[in-house]
Each structure stands twice: as C-alpha cells, then as structure tokens.
Amino acid sequence: MKALAIDTSNLVMGVAVIVDGRIVGELTTNMKKNHSVRLMPAIEELLNEVEVEAKELDRIIVARGPGSYTGVRIGVTIAKTLAWSLKIPITGVSSLEVLARNGKYFDGLVCPLFDARRGQVFTGLYGNVSNHFQLVQEERIILLTDWLTMLREDSKRVLFLGNDLEMHQAIIKEGLGERAVFGQAADHNPRASELASLGQAREGEDPHTFTPSYLRLAEAEAKWLENQKK
Amino acid sequence: MMELTDELILGIETSCDETAAAIVKNGTELISNVVSSQIESHKRFGGVVPEIASRHHVEQITIVIEEALRQGNVTFEDLSAIAVTEGPGLVGALLIGVNAAKALALAHSLPLVAVHHIAGHIYANRLEEPMEFPLLALVVSGGHTELIIMEEHGSYEIIGETRDDAAGEAYDKVARTLNLPYPGGPHIDKMAGEGKPTINLPRAWLEADSYDFSFSGLKSSVINTLHNAKQRDEAINPNDLAASFQESVIDVLVEKTSRAAKAYGVKQVVVAGGVAANKGLRERLQEKFEGSGIPLSIPPLWLCTDNAAMIAAAGSVEYQKGKRATMKLNGNPGLDLEAY
Ligand SMILES: [Zn+2]
C-alpha cells in the first residue's frame, strides 16, 4: 500500500509517504510560513523524490485537528480533494495523537498540547495501557489551570509535548512540580511519519463527508447559541 | 457533441458564501453549473461570518465539484484546465477553492489558471453573447462598484470605483436600518417598487469629470432622515424611503455609466455583479441605453450572483493566453484587477 500523510494543523508542516509499511520519505518544517503556499509544492517534491505518482496512491492520511482553524482546513481540503478525485479512501488522525506518539516509550503519561488562546489549550492524555499506547483522557479544549487540577489527581509522571509549551512551562511546573517532564526540541514537532503509520492501520472514510475536528465552535456560533439560551 | 479540439474548463469559486463549481466549453458554452449557497447559515448572524463560511466550504467542496462533473457528464480526462478564483474575497474562504484546485491539478496533471473574481463577473456575460471591444463594464456587488474599460479579452482598466461603501454594502446597511432581514438588497428593491421617491436624498457626483462613486453620505442621510422623523414624531413610509434611496443610487450609477460609455466610444456595455439583479437598476439602464446605439448586456439573474461558470469563462481567456498558475498559488483577498 502506498499512502501520503499530511499535517498542517499547527506551525509544523509535515508530509510523509509510506510504502508497504515502510516510511520512504518525510519532510518537516517548523516555521511561521504559509501552509497554503507551501503544502502542494512540498507534496509534489516529496512524491517526485520517492518516485511515487499521485495516481499510484492507495490512501490519503491527514491530521484532522485540533489546531489552527485555517491550518487544519488547508491540510484537510487538499487531502479530501486528492482522495475523492483519485477514488481512494481518506483517513483522519487526531493532530494531538500524532504529537503524543513522540512519547510512546515514556514510562508515564503523555500530554500533547497546543495553545488555544486566552489561557486555554487543546490537549488530551495518552499512555501505555496493557502494552498498548492509547488515549487515556479524552481530547478537549480546556483552561490550562483546570487541566492541571485534573492531572494532580494522579501520581504518575507526565511528559509534556508541543511547540507552544514555552509560554506555559512555568504554570505547569507550578501545578505539577517534579511530576512534570518536558520533551526536548525534536520531541515537540509532530511527525508526518507517525501520522502515516497510525493512519495506514485505520479505517478509511468517505472524502465527501470528511470534516476537520475543530474541538470548538466558531465564535459567532457559540455567541449565537449563548443568546438563544437567554 | 464533444470535438477533440474543444476546450473544457472546470471552474471553482469559493470567495464568499457560495461554494461553486461549473464546466464551460470553449469559454462560451455552459455545460454544467452547481452552486451551494450558505445564505441560510449566515442569515441568523445578519451577514456572512468568515469562519463559518470557511467551514461550509470544506464540507461542500468535493460534493459540488463532483456534481458539476456528473451533470456535465465530464471526467477529469476530458478537461483542458482548472480555473479557480484567486481573489479578491474572504481569505479563509478563497483558500479552500485554491487548494482544492491545486490538488486536482496535481492529481490529474492538469494546467491551473488563476482568475480574478471581478473578471469572472464580467465574463458571465460571455456565456450569453459575444463581447464587443472596446467594452465598458459596470460591476456592482456587495463588495464592488467599478467602471472598467476592456480594450480586448483579458485587459482591464478601472476608470472609476467607489471611494467608500460599495453599492451593495450601502443597500445592506440601509436594509439593516429598516430592520429588514439579511440579505437586504432584494427587499429594498421590492419595497422601492411599491413606493414613490418622494424624499429628497443626496446624489454624490464628486468632481465633474470623475467616474468614481461614493455611497456613504447617502447611507448616512437615510439614517438621519429616519432619526429626524422619529424625533418629530412623523411617520415615514418605508417603501417611499426605499424608493428614494434606490433612485439616488441608480441615478448616479446610470448617469456615470452612460457618460463613460460615450466618452470612451465603447461598442458594448456589460452590467455585472450581484446588484445587477436589482430590478430597478436593470430597468433604468435599459431605458437609458435604448436608442443610444450602444448595446447593453445584462446577464440573467442566476449569472449575476456568484457562480463558477463565470470563473471558468474568464479562466478560458487566461488559459488561451498561456497564463498558468503554479502549485504555490495562494488565495489573495486584495488581488488587483489591472495587475492580475
Ligand atoms: Zn461576486
């Protein structure tokens, strides 16, 4: 099976190609540059480099969010359009899960985290349960302080991953003390190769009905619903 | 019958709140046209919410394109190129169409052509009748009020534009003052038809030789008129106010279009954009140009509002000129018509 994996849900842009379970190519940048301008050239370049034609692909795998609304949409739009027009399935994987995989051998809990502004974060909790790395606390958007209060109820060490951690490190240390462990530079970039590995093993979906996972309503929608309640 | 030499272009348009795809043959013949409107989703907010528009576009984009291909009985192998709106418009909305178009171009090794949304509005007319140059286009919509001279296909010179609100914007703002539901333009048009222009409102002619427009003063004047009447406890017939407002807008549009048409010696006048659906404007323009010797073209209503057939039609001209977009193409909310 030949699959293309795409992640533009945050600052990191990742593209990978997996052929019969082997990652044959991967491209990652971690810069404040425009995904809309760069993603298609990156896909074209990587496919060329690994000598796979778009028409040979059997599956498109995409990080479906959460993250930057616009970023997620760029990846998802390209992924679903490729999948639909090539008549192949699309598989979506949580952007947080892709990042969490960087801590899959950590002995404890793994907390991937993206900043969601106004003290909020997109996060969830992963860990090894009966030798299987999996979700242990549902992904959500939550005030970081509330999240830390929840994490205090456990006694395991927690590995924090994500490029937005710098701005939250102090408050996490304050909340969890010695239990908080922080990943190093390379651990903070979600890898398209991990996305590819995860996605190839999962069910394909219909590209037409495939949508991003924003984990949050559009602001106008939330306000409107709020007003309806009054 | 499809000939081997026929050019088939798939157009894609997502600049505002319509997700649209269409197929056009040889730049002039409509093969299929699909528009998925989001108007119902935005109504409750009283206007287009960009984030919600973008979310809808992602949900609709492949469905709409598939429907355009299916209705036209066209496959990717039959296509000559893909044309997509590059701008202007809402940036997040434009991105969906642009990236979908790039993905299709890569997957099926098809040439990609970038189109200016306003060029699209003008070219909607070419699906109805041939264009004669030099041509004058009056483009009136929610975001635009422009007079454009075309010496030939794909060449655009803006001779007049709005200095503040677009005509459609003024309509929407006045509609809101009158507590009409969104979108307000058609409501005002209907009310104007039932009222009489009895209220004196200003017309901004600007400098004697200028083809520019200004509608913000008129809009303020409508608001003041309502306010003053309320203070004096006088009743104002909203139909008469709508008729007076509409007459003021149309007087300026018609007069400047007619003056420009004569000054530039054009062979055809084309009216384009969402406000070209306005009944009052259509009638007055027809009256003005009847017997003037200059043919006037106004596309049917369904071609005036945003659609992708117009993008495919305008894209055909760029395609024939050999213009190609690369995989780096991005949505450009402030795209310049003359430079594009
Ligand atoms: Zn338009």
Coordinates of C-alpha atoms and ligand atoms in Angstrom, one line a residue:
Chain A
M1 CA 0.0 0.0 0.0
K2 CA 1.2 3.5 -0.9
A3 CA -0.1 6.3 1.3
L4 CA 0.5 10.0 1.6
A5 CA 0.3 11.7 5.0
I6 CA -0.3 15.4 5.5
D7 CA -0.2 17.6 8.6
T8 CA -0.6 21.4 8.6
S9 CA -2.8 21.7 11.6
N10 CA -0.2 23.8 13.5
L11 CA 3.0 25.6 12.8
V12 CA 4.7 22.4 11.8
M13 CA 4.2 21.3 8.2
G14 CA 4.7 17.6 7.7
V15 CA 4.4 15.4 4.6
A16 CA 5.3 11.7 4.5
V17 CA 5.0 8.8 2.1
I18 CA 4.6 5.2 3.4
V19 CA 5.0 2.2 1.0
D20 CA 4.1 -1.2 2.3
G21 CA 4.6 -0.2 5.9
R22 CA 8.0 1.5 5.3
I23 CA 8.4 5.2 5.6
V24 CA 10.1 6.1 2.3
G25 CA 10.2 9.8 2.7
E26 CA 9.4 12.6 5.2
L27 CA 9.5 16.3 5.0
T28 CA 9.1 18.6 8.1
T29 CA 9.4 22.3 8.6
N30 CA 8.7 24.3 11.8
M31 CA 8.5 27.9 10.7
K32 CA 5.9 30.6 10.6
K33 CA 5.3 30.4 6.9
N34 CA 2.2 30.0 4.8
H35 CA 0.9 26.4 4.5
S36 CA -1.4 27.4 1.7
V37 CA 1.6 28.4 -0.5
R38 CA 3.9 25.6 0.6
L39 CA 2.0 22.4 1.1
M40 CA 1.2 21.5 -2.5
P41 CA 4.8 22.2 -3.7
A42 CA 6.0 20.1 -0.7
I43 CA 3.7 17.2 -1.7
E44 CA 4.8 17.4 -5.3
E45 CA 8.5 17.5 -4.3
L46 CA 8.3 14.6 -1.9
L47 CA 6.3 12.4 -4.3
N48 CA 8.9 13.1 -7.0
E49 CA 11.8 12.4 -4.6
V50 CA 10.4 9.0 -3.6
E51 CA 9.2 8.2 -7.2
V52 CA 5.6 7.7 -6.4
E53 CA 3.0 9.2 -8.7
A54 CA -0.2 10.7 -7.3
K55 CA -2.2 8.2 -9.3
E56 CA -0.5 5.3 -7.6
L57 CA -1.6 6.3 -4.1
D58 CA -4.0 4.0 -2.3
R59 CA -4.8 6.2 0.6
I60 CA -4.5 9.8 1.9
I61 CA -3.9 10.3 5.7
V62 CA -4.4 13.6 7.3
A63 CA -4.1 15.2 10.7
R64 CA -7.7 16.4 11.1
G65 CA -7.1 18.8 14.0
P66 CA -7.4 20.3 16.5
G67 CA -5.1 23.2 15.8
S68 CA -5.2 26.4 13.8
Y69 CA -8.6 26.5 12.0
T70 CA -7.0 27.7 8.8
G71 CA -4.1 25.3 9.0
V72 CA -6.3 22.3 9.6
R73 CA -8.6 23.3 6.7
I74 CA -5.7 23.6 4.2
G75 CA -4.5 20.1 5.0
V76 CA -8.0 18.6 5.1
T77 CA -9.1 20.4 1.9
I78 CA -6.1 19.1 0.0
A79 CA -6.4 15.6 1.5
K80 CA -10.1 15.1 0.8
T81 CA -9.8 16.6 -2.7
L82 CA -6.9 14.2 -3.6
A83 CA -8.7 11.2 -2.0
W84 CA -12.0 11.9 -3.7
S85 CA -10.6 12.6 -7.2
L86 CA -8.2 9.6 -7.0
K87 CA -11.1 7.5 -5.8
I88 CA -9.2 6.3 -2.7
P89 CA -10.1 6.4 1.0
I90 CA -9.1 9.2 3.4
T91 CA -8.1 8.5 7.0
G92 CA -8.1 11.2 9.7
V93 CA -6.0 11.1 12.8
S94 CA -6.1 13.5 15.7
S95 CA -3.3 16.1 15.5
L96 CA -2.8 15.6 19.2
E97 CA -2.4 11.9 18.9
V98 CA 0.3 12.3 16.2
L99 CA 2.3 14.5 18.6
A100 CA 1.7 12.2 21.6
R101 CA 3.4 9.4 19.7
N102 CA 6.7 11.1 20.2
G103 CA 6.4 10.0 23.8
K104 CA 5.2 6.4 23.1
Y105 CA 8.1 4.9 25.0
F106 CA 7.8 7.2 28.0
D107 CA 7.1 5.4 31.3
G108 CA 4.2 7.5 32.5
L109 CA 1.5 9.7 30.9
V110 CA 2.0 11.8 27.8
C111 CA 0.3 15.1 27.4
P112 CA 0.4 16.7 23.9
L113 CA -0.6 20.3 23.9
F114 CA -1.4 23.2 21.5
D115 CA -2.2 26.7 22.7
A116 CA -5.8 27.7 22.1
R117 CA -5.5 31.4 23.4
R118 CA -7.0 33.1 26.5
G119 CA -5.4 30.6 28.8
Q120 CA -6.9 27.6 27.0
V121 CA -5.2 24.6 25.4
F122 CA -6.1 21.8 23.1
T123 CA -5.0 18.7 24.9
G124 CA -5.6 15.1 26.0
L125 CA -3.8 12.4 27.8
Y126 CA -2.1 9.3 26.3
G127 CA -0.3 6.4 27.9
N128 CA 0.6 2.7 27.8
V129 CA -2.2 0.6 28.9
S130 CA -1.6 -3.2 28.7
N131 CA 1.4 -2.6 26.4
H132 CA -0.7 -0.5 24.0
F133 CA -0.1 3.2 23.6
Q134 CA -3.6 4.8 23.7
L135 CA -5.8 7.6 24.7
V136 CA -6.5 7.7 28.5
Q137 CA -8.2 11.1 28.9
E138 CA -10.4 12.4 26.1
E139 CA -9.1 15.3 23.9
R140 CA -10.6 18.7 24.7
I141 CA -10.2 22.4 24.8
I142 CA -9.8 23.5 28.4
L143 CA -8.3 26.2 30.6
L144 CA -4.7 25.0 31.4
T145 CA -5.2 25.7 35.1
D146 CA -8.3 23.4 35.1
W147 CA -6.4 20.7 33.2
L148 CA -3.6 20.8 35.7
T149 CA -6.0 20.5 38.6
M150 CA -7.3 17.3 37.0
L151 CA -3.8 16.0 36.4
R152 CA -2.9 16.5 40.1
E153 CA -5.3 13.7 41.0
D154 CA -2.9 11.1 39.5
S155 CA 0.5 10.3 40.8
K156 CA 2.3 9.3 37.5
R157 CA 4.8 11.5 35.8
V158 CA 3.5 13.5 32.8
L159 CA 5.6 14.1 29.7
F160 CA 4.5 17.4 28.0
L161 CA 5.0 17.8 24.3
G162 CA 4.3 20.6 21.9
N163 CA 6.0 23.7 20.4
D164 CA 3.6 26.1 22.4
L165 CA 4.9 24.8 25.7
E166 CA 7.4 27.6 26.2
M167 CA 4.7 30.1 27.2
H168 CA 3.0 27.6 29.6
Q169 CA 6.0 25.9 31.2
A170 CA 6.1 28.0 34.3
I171 CA 2.4 27.4 35.2
I172 CA 2.8 23.6 34.5
K173 CA 5.9 23.4 36.8
E174 CA 4.0 25.3 39.4
G175 CA 1.0 23.0 39.1
L176 CA 2.7 19.6 38.9
G177 CA 6.2 20.2 40.4
E178 CA 8.6 17.2 39.9
R179 CA 5.9 15.2 38.1
A180 CA 6.1 17.4 35.0
V181 CA 8.6 16.3 32.4
F182 CA 9.3 18.3 29.3
G183 CA 10.3 16.9 25.9
Q184 CA 13.3 18.2 24.0
A185 CA 13.4 20.1 20.8
A186 CA 12.9 17.2 18.4
D187 CA 10.1 15.7 20.5
H188 CA 7.9 18.8 20.1
N189 CA 7.4 18.5 16.3
P190 CA 4.6 16.2 15.3
R191 CA 5.9 13.8 12.7
A192 CA 4.1 13.0 9.5
S193 CA 5.8 9.6 9.6
E194 CA 4.0 8.8 12.8
L195 CA 0.8 10.1 11.2
A196 CA 1.4 7.7 8.3
S197 CA 2.0 4.7 10.5
L198 CA -1.1 5.4 12.5
G199 CA -3.3 6.1 9.5
Q200 CA -2.4 3.1 7.4
A201 CA -3.8 0.8 10.1
R202 CA -7.1 2.5 10.4
E203 CA -10.4 2.6 8.6
G204 CA -10.8 4.7 5.5
E205 CA -13.6 7.3 5.4
D206 CA -15.7 8.9 2.6
P207 CA -13.9 12.1 1.4
H208 CA -17.2 13.9 0.8
T209 CA -18.3 13.7 4.4
F210 CA -14.9 14.1 5.9
T211 CA -14.6 17.2 8.1
P212 CA -11.9 18.7 10.3
S213 CA -12.1 18.2 14.1
Y214 CA -12.0 21.8 15.4
L215 CA -13.0 20.8 19.0
R216 CA -14.6 24.3 19.3
L217 CA -17.5 26.1 17.7
A218 CA -16.9 29.2 15.6
E219 CA -17.0 32.2 17.9
A220 CA -20.1 33.7 16.2
E221 CA -21.9 30.3 16.5
A222 CA -21.1 30.0 20.2
K223 CA -22.3 33.5 20.9
W224 CA -25.5 32.9 19.0
L225 CA -26.2 29.7 20.9
E226 CA -25.5 31.6 24.2
N227 CA -28.0 34.3 23.2
Q228 CA -30.6 31.7 22.3
K229 CA -30.5 30.4 25.9
K230 CA -31.3 33.8 27.3
Chain B
M1 CA -21.1 16.6 -29.5
M2 CA -17.7 17.0 -28.0
E3 CA -14.9 17.6 -30.5
L4 CA -11.3 16.7 -29.7
T5 CA -10.3 20.3 -30.1
D6 CA -12.9 21.6 -27.7
E7 CA -11.7 23.3 -24.6
L8 CA -13.4 22.2 -21.4
I9 CA -12.6 24.1 -18.2
L10 CA -13.7 23.3 -14.7
G11 CA -14.2 26.5 -12.7
I12 CA -14.1 26.7 -8.9
E13 CA -15.3 29.6 -6.8
T14 CA -15.3 30.0 -3.0
S15 CA -14.6 33.7 -2.5
C16 CA -17.5 34.4 -0.2
D17 CA -20.5 32.4 0.9
E18 CA -21.2 30.2 -2.2
T19 CA -19.3 27.0 -2.9
A20 CA -19.5 26.7 -6.6
A21 CA -18.2 24.5 -9.5
A22 CA -19.0 24.6 -13.2
I23 CA -17.9 23.4 -16.6
V24 CA -17.7 25.7 -19.6
K25 CA -16.9 24.7 -23.2
N26 CA -14.7 26.9 -25.4
G27 CA -15.2 29.8 -23.0
T28 CA -18.7 30.5 -24.1
E29 CA -20.9 27.5 -23.6
L30 CA -22.3 26.4 -20.3
I31 CA -22.1 22.6 -19.7
S32 CA -22.9 22.5 -16.0
N33 CA -23.3 24.9 -13.1
V34 CA -23.5 24.0 -9.4
V35 CA -23.9 26.5 -6.6
S36 CA -24.2 25.5 -2.9
S37 CA -25.4 28.6 -1.1
Q38 CA -24.8 29.2 2.6
I39 CA -27.2 32.1 2.9
E40 CA -29.4 30.2 5.3
S41 CA -26.5 29.6 7.7
H42 CA -25.4 33.2 7.7
K43 CA -28.9 34.8 8.0
R44 CA -29.1 34.4 11.7
F45 CA -25.9 36.4 12.1
G46 CA -27.2 39.2 9.9
G47 CA -24.2 38.9 7.5
V48 CA -21.5 36.5 6.3
V49 CA -19.3 35.2 9.1
P50 CA -15.9 34.3 7.6
E51 CA -15.1 31.4 9.9
I52 CA -18.5 29.8 9.3
A53 CA -18.2 30.3 5.5
S54 CA -14.8 28.6 5.5
R55 CA -16.2 25.6 7.5
H56 CA -19.0 25.2 5.0
H57 CA -16.7 25.4 2.0
V58 CA -14.6 22.5 3.4
E59 CA -17.7 20.4 3.8
Q60 CA -19.1 21.2 0.4
I61 CA -16.2 21.5 -1.9
T62 CA -15.8 17.9 -3.3
I63 CA -19.5 17.3 -3.4
V64 CA -20.1 20.4 -5.5
I65 CA -17.2 19.6 -7.9
E66 CA -18.4 16.0 -8.3
E67 CA -21.9 17.3 -9.1
A68 CA -20.6 19.7 -11.8
L69 CA -18.7 16.8 -13.5
R70 CA -21.7 14.5 -13.2
Q71 CA -24.2 17.0 -14.6
G72 CA -21.9 17.7 -17.5
N73 CA -21.1 14.1 -18.0
V74 CA -17.4 15.1 -17.9
T75 CA -14.4 13.2 -16.4
F76 CA -11.0 14.6 -15.4
E77 CA -9.6 13.1 -18.6
D78 CA -11.9 15.4 -20.7
L79 CA -10.8 18.6 -19.0
S80 CA -8.3 21.1 -20.6
A81 CA -7.7 23.0 -17.4
I82 CA -8.9 24.0 -13.9
A83 CA -9.7 27.7 -13.2
V84 CA -10.1 29.0 -9.7
T85 CA -10.8 32.3 -8.1
E86 CA -7.6 33.7 -6.6
G87 CA -9.2 36.8 -5.2
P88 CA -10.5 39.2 -4.1
G89 CA -12.7 37.8 -1.3
L90 CA -12.5 36.4 2.2
V91 CA -9.1 34.9 2.6
G92 CA -10.1 31.8 4.5
A93 CA -12.8 31.1 2.0
L94 CA -10.6 31.6 -1.0
L95 CA -8.0 29.1 0.4
I96 CA -10.5 26.3 0.1
G97 CA -11.1 26.7 -3.6
V98 CA -7.5 27.4 -4.4
N99 CA -6.1 24.4 -2.5
A100 CA -8.8 22.0 -3.9
A101 CA -8.0 23.3 -7.4
K102 CA -4.2 22.7 -6.8
A103 CA -4.9 19.2 -5.5
L104 CA -6.9 18.4 -8.6
A105 CA -4.3 19.9 -10.9
L106 CA -1.6 17.7 -9.4
A107 CA -3.6 14.5 -9.2
H108 CA -4.7 14.7 -12.8
S109 CA -1.7 16.6 -14.3
L110 CA -4.0 19.5 -15.4
P111 CA -3.0 23.1 -16.1
L112 CA -4.1 25.5 -13.4
V113 CA -5.4 29.0 -14.1
A114 CA -6.0 31.8 -11.5
V115 CA -9.0 34.1 -12.0
H116 CA -9.9 37.5 -10.7
H117 CA -13.4 37.4 -9.2
I118 CA -14.4 40.6 -10.9
A119 CA -13.1 39.4 -14.3
G120 CA -15.4 36.4 -13.6
H121 CA -18.4 38.6 -13.1
I122 CA -17.7 40.4 -16.4
Y123 CA -17.2 37.2 -18.3
A124 CA -20.5 35.7 -17.0
N125 CA -21.9 37.8 -19.9
R126 CA -19.9 35.9 -22.5
L127 CA -22.0 32.8 -21.7
E128 CA -24.9 34.8 -23.1
E129 CA -23.5 36.7 -26.0
P130 CA -20.2 37.6 -27.6
M131 CA -18.2 40.5 -26.2
E132 CA -17.5 43.6 -28.4
F133 CA -14.5 45.8 -27.7
P134 CA -13.9 48.4 -26.5
L135 CA -16.3 47.4 -23.8
L136 CA -17.5 49.1 -20.7
A137 CA -18.4 47.0 -17.6
L138 CA -20.3 48.3 -14.7
V139 CA -19.6 45.9 -11.8
V140 CA -21.9 46.3 -8.8
S141 CA -22.0 43.9 -5.9
G142 CA -21.8 43.7 -2.1
G143 CA -18.0 44.4 -2.3
H144 CA -17.6 46.3 -5.6
T145 CA -18.8 49.3 -7.5
E146 CA -16.5 49.8 -10.5
L147 CA -16.5 51.0 -14.1
I148 CA -14.0 49.1 -16.2
I149 CA -12.8 49.5 -19.7
M150 CA -11.7 46.5 -21.7
E151 CA -9.8 47.1 -25.0
E152 CA -9.6 43.3 -25.6
H153 CA -10.0 40.0 -23.9
G154 CA -8.3 39.8 -20.5
S155 CA -7.4 43.5 -20.4
Y156 CA -8.9 45.6 -17.7
E157 CA -8.6 49.4 -16.9
I158 CA -10.5 50.6 -13.9
I159 CA -11.8 54.2 -14.7
G160 CA -14.0 54.6 -11.7
E161 CA -14.5 52.9 -8.3
T162 CA -16.2 53.6 -5.0
R163 CA -14.3 55.7 -2.6
D164 CA -16.1 54.3 0.4
D165 CA -19.0 51.8 0.5
A166 CA -19.8 49.5 -2.4
A167 CA -23.4 49.9 -3.7
G168 CA -24.4 46.5 -2.3
E169 CA -22.9 47.4 1.0
A170 CA -25.0 50.6 1.1
Y171 CA -28.1 48.5 0.3
D172 CA -27.3 46.1 3.2
K173 CA -26.7 48.9 5.7
V174 CA -29.9 50.8 4.8
A175 CA -31.7 47.5 5.0
R176 CA -30.4 46.9 8.5
T177 CA -31.6 50.4 9.5
L178 CA -35.1 49.5 8.2
N179 CA -34.9 46.2 10.2
L180 CA -35.1 44.1 7.0
P181 CA -33.7 40.5 7.1
Y182 CA -30.3 39.7 5.6
P183 CA -29.5 40.0 2.7
G184 CA -31.3 43.3 2.5
G185 CA -30.8 44.3 -1.2
P186 CA -33.6 42.4 -2.7
H187 CA -36.0 43.6 0.0
I188 CA -35.2 47.2 -0.7
D189 CA -35.6 46.6 -4.4
K190 CA -39.1 45.2 -3.8
M191 CA -40.1 47.9 -1.4
A192 CA -38.8 50.5 -3.9
G193 CA -41.1 49.1 -6.5
E194 CA -44.1 49.7 -4.2
G195 CA -43.1 53.2 -3.0
K196 CA -42.5 56.6 -4.5
P197 CA -39.2 58.5 -4.5
T198 CA -40.7 61.4 -2.5
I199 CA -37.9 62.0 -0.1
N200 CA -35.0 64.2 -1.1
L201 CA -31.7 62.4 -0.7
P202 CA -28.3 63.4 -1.9
R203 CA -26.5 62.2 -5.0
A204 CA -22.7 62.2 -4.8
W205 CA -21.5 63.2 -8.3
L206 CA -18.0 64.1 -7.0
E207 CA -15.8 66.0 -9.4
A208 CA -17.3 66.9 -12.8
D209 CA -15.1 64.5 -14.8
S210 CA -14.9 61.7 -12.2
Y211 CA -16.3 58.2 -12.7
D212 CA -15.8 57.4 -9.0
F213 CA -18.6 56.7 -6.7
S214 CA -19.4 57.4 -3.1
F215 CA -22.4 56.0 -1.2
S216 CA -21.6 56.5 2.5
G217 CA -23.1 60.0 2.5
L218 CA -26.3 58.7 1.1
K219 CA -26.4 55.9 3.6
S220 CA -25.9 58.5 6.5
S221 CA -28.6 60.7 5.0
V222 CA -31.1 57.8 5.1
I223 CA -30.3 57.1 8.7
N224 CA -30.6 60.8 9.6
T225 CA -33.9 61.1 7.8
L226 CA -35.3 58.2 9.8
H227 CA -33.9 59.6 13.0
N228 CA -35.2 63.1 12.5
A229 CA -38.7 61.9 11.6
K230 CA -38.7 59.8 14.8
Q231 CA -37.8 62.9 16.9
R232 CA -40.6 64.9 15.3
D233 CA -43.0 62.0 15.7
E234 CA -43.6 61.9 12.0
A235 CA -44.3 58.7 10.2
I236 CA -42.2 57.8 7.2
N237 CA -43.4 55.4 4.6
P238 CA -40.6 52.8 4.4
N239 CA -41.5 52.0 0.8
D240 CA -41.1 55.7 -0.1
L241 CA -37.8 55.8 1.7
A242 CA -36.6 52.6 -0.1
A243 CA -37.7 54.1 -3.4
S244 CA -35.9 57.4 -2.7
F245 CA -32.7 55.6 -1.7
Q246 CA -32.8 53.3 -4.6
E247 CA -33.4 56.2 -7.0
S248 CA -30.4 58.1 -5.7
V249 CA -28.1 55.1 -6.1
I250 CA -29.4 54.3 -9.6
D251 CA -29.3 57.9 -10.8
V252 CA -25.6 58.0 -10.2
L253 CA -24.8 54.5 -11.5
V254 CA -26.8 55.1 -14.7
E255 CA -25.6 58.6 -15.4
K256 CA -21.9 57.8 -14.9
T257 CA -22.1 54.5 -16.9
S258 CA -23.8 56.4 -19.8
R259 CA -21.2 59.2 -19.7
A260 CA -18.3 56.8 -19.6
A261 CA -19.8 54.8 -22.5
K262 CA -19.9 57.9 -24.7
A263 CA -16.6 59.3 -23.6
Y264 CA -14.8 56.0 -24.4
G265 CA -16.7 55.3 -27.5
V266 CA -17.4 51.7 -26.5
K267 CA -19.2 49.1 -28.6
Q268 CA -20.9 47.3 -25.7
V269 CA -21.9 48.0 -22.1
V270 CA -21.9 45.0 -19.7
V271 CA -23.5 45.1 -16.3
A272 CA -22.2 42.5 -13.8
G273 CA -22.3 41.5 -10.2
G274 CA -25.0 40.7 -7.6
V275 CA -26.6 44.1 -7.7
A276 CA -27.1 43.7 -11.4
A277 CA -30.0 41.5 -10.3
N278 CA -31.7 44.7 -9.0
K279 CA -34.9 45.2 -11.0
G280 CA -34.9 49.0 -10.7
L281 CA -31.3 49.2 -11.9
R282 CA -32.0 46.9 -14.9
E283 CA -35.0 48.9 -16.0
R284 CA -33.3 52.3 -15.7
L285 CA -30.2 51.1 -17.6
Q286 CA -32.4 49.6 -20.4
E287 CA -34.3 52.9 -20.7
K288 CA -31.1 54.9 -20.8
F289 CA -29.3 52.8 -23.4
E290 CA -32.4 52.2 -25.6
G291 CA -31.8 54.0 -28.9
S292 CA -28.3 55.1 -27.8
G293 CA -26.7 52.9 -30.4
I294 CA -24.6 51.2 -27.7
P295 CA -25.8 47.7 -27.0
L296 CA -26.4 46.9 -23.3
S297 CA -25.9 43.4 -21.9
I298 CA -27.2 42.3 -18.5
P299 CA -26.7 38.6 -17.8
P300 CA -29.7 36.7 -16.4
L301 CA -30.1 36.8 -12.6
W302 CA -28.6 33.5 -11.9
L303 CA -25.4 34.5 -13.7
C304 CA -25.2 37.8 -11.8
T305 CA -24.7 36.3 -8.3
D306 CA -21.5 34.4 -7.5
N307 CA -21.1 31.2 -9.5
A308 CA -18.2 29.2 -11.0
A309 CA -19.4 29.3 -14.6
M310 CA -18.2 32.9 -14.8
I311 CA -14.8 31.8 -13.3
A312 CA -14.4 29.1 -16.0
A313 CA -15.4 31.6 -18.7
A314 CA -12.8 34.1 -17.5
G315 CA -10.3 31.3 -17.0
S316 CA -10.7 30.3 -20.6
V317 CA -9.3 33.6 -21.8
E318 CA -6.3 33.3 -19.5
Y319 CA -5.8 29.7 -20.5
Q320 CA -5.8 30.7 -24.2
K321 CA -3.3 33.4 -23.4
G322 CA -1.0 30.7 -21.9
K323 CA -1.2 32.0 -18.4
R324 CA -0.6 29.3 -15.8
A325 CA -0.6 29.3 -12.0
T326 CA 1.8 27.1 -10.1
M327 CA 1.4 24.9 -7.1
K328 CA 2.4 27.9 -5.0
L329 CA -0.9 29.7 -5.9
N330 CA -2.5 31.3 -2.8
G331 CA -5.8 33.0 -2.1
N332 CA -5.3 36.7 -2.4
P333 CA -8.0 38.8 -0.7
G334 CA -6.8 42.1 -2.2
L335 CA -6.0 40.9 -5.7
D336 CA -5.6 43.9 -8.1
L337 CA -7.6 43.5 -11.3
E338 CA -5.4 45.6 -13.5
A339 CA -2.2 43.9 -12.4
Y340 CA -3.5 40.4 -12.5
Ligands
ZN1 ZN -19.1 38.4 -6.6

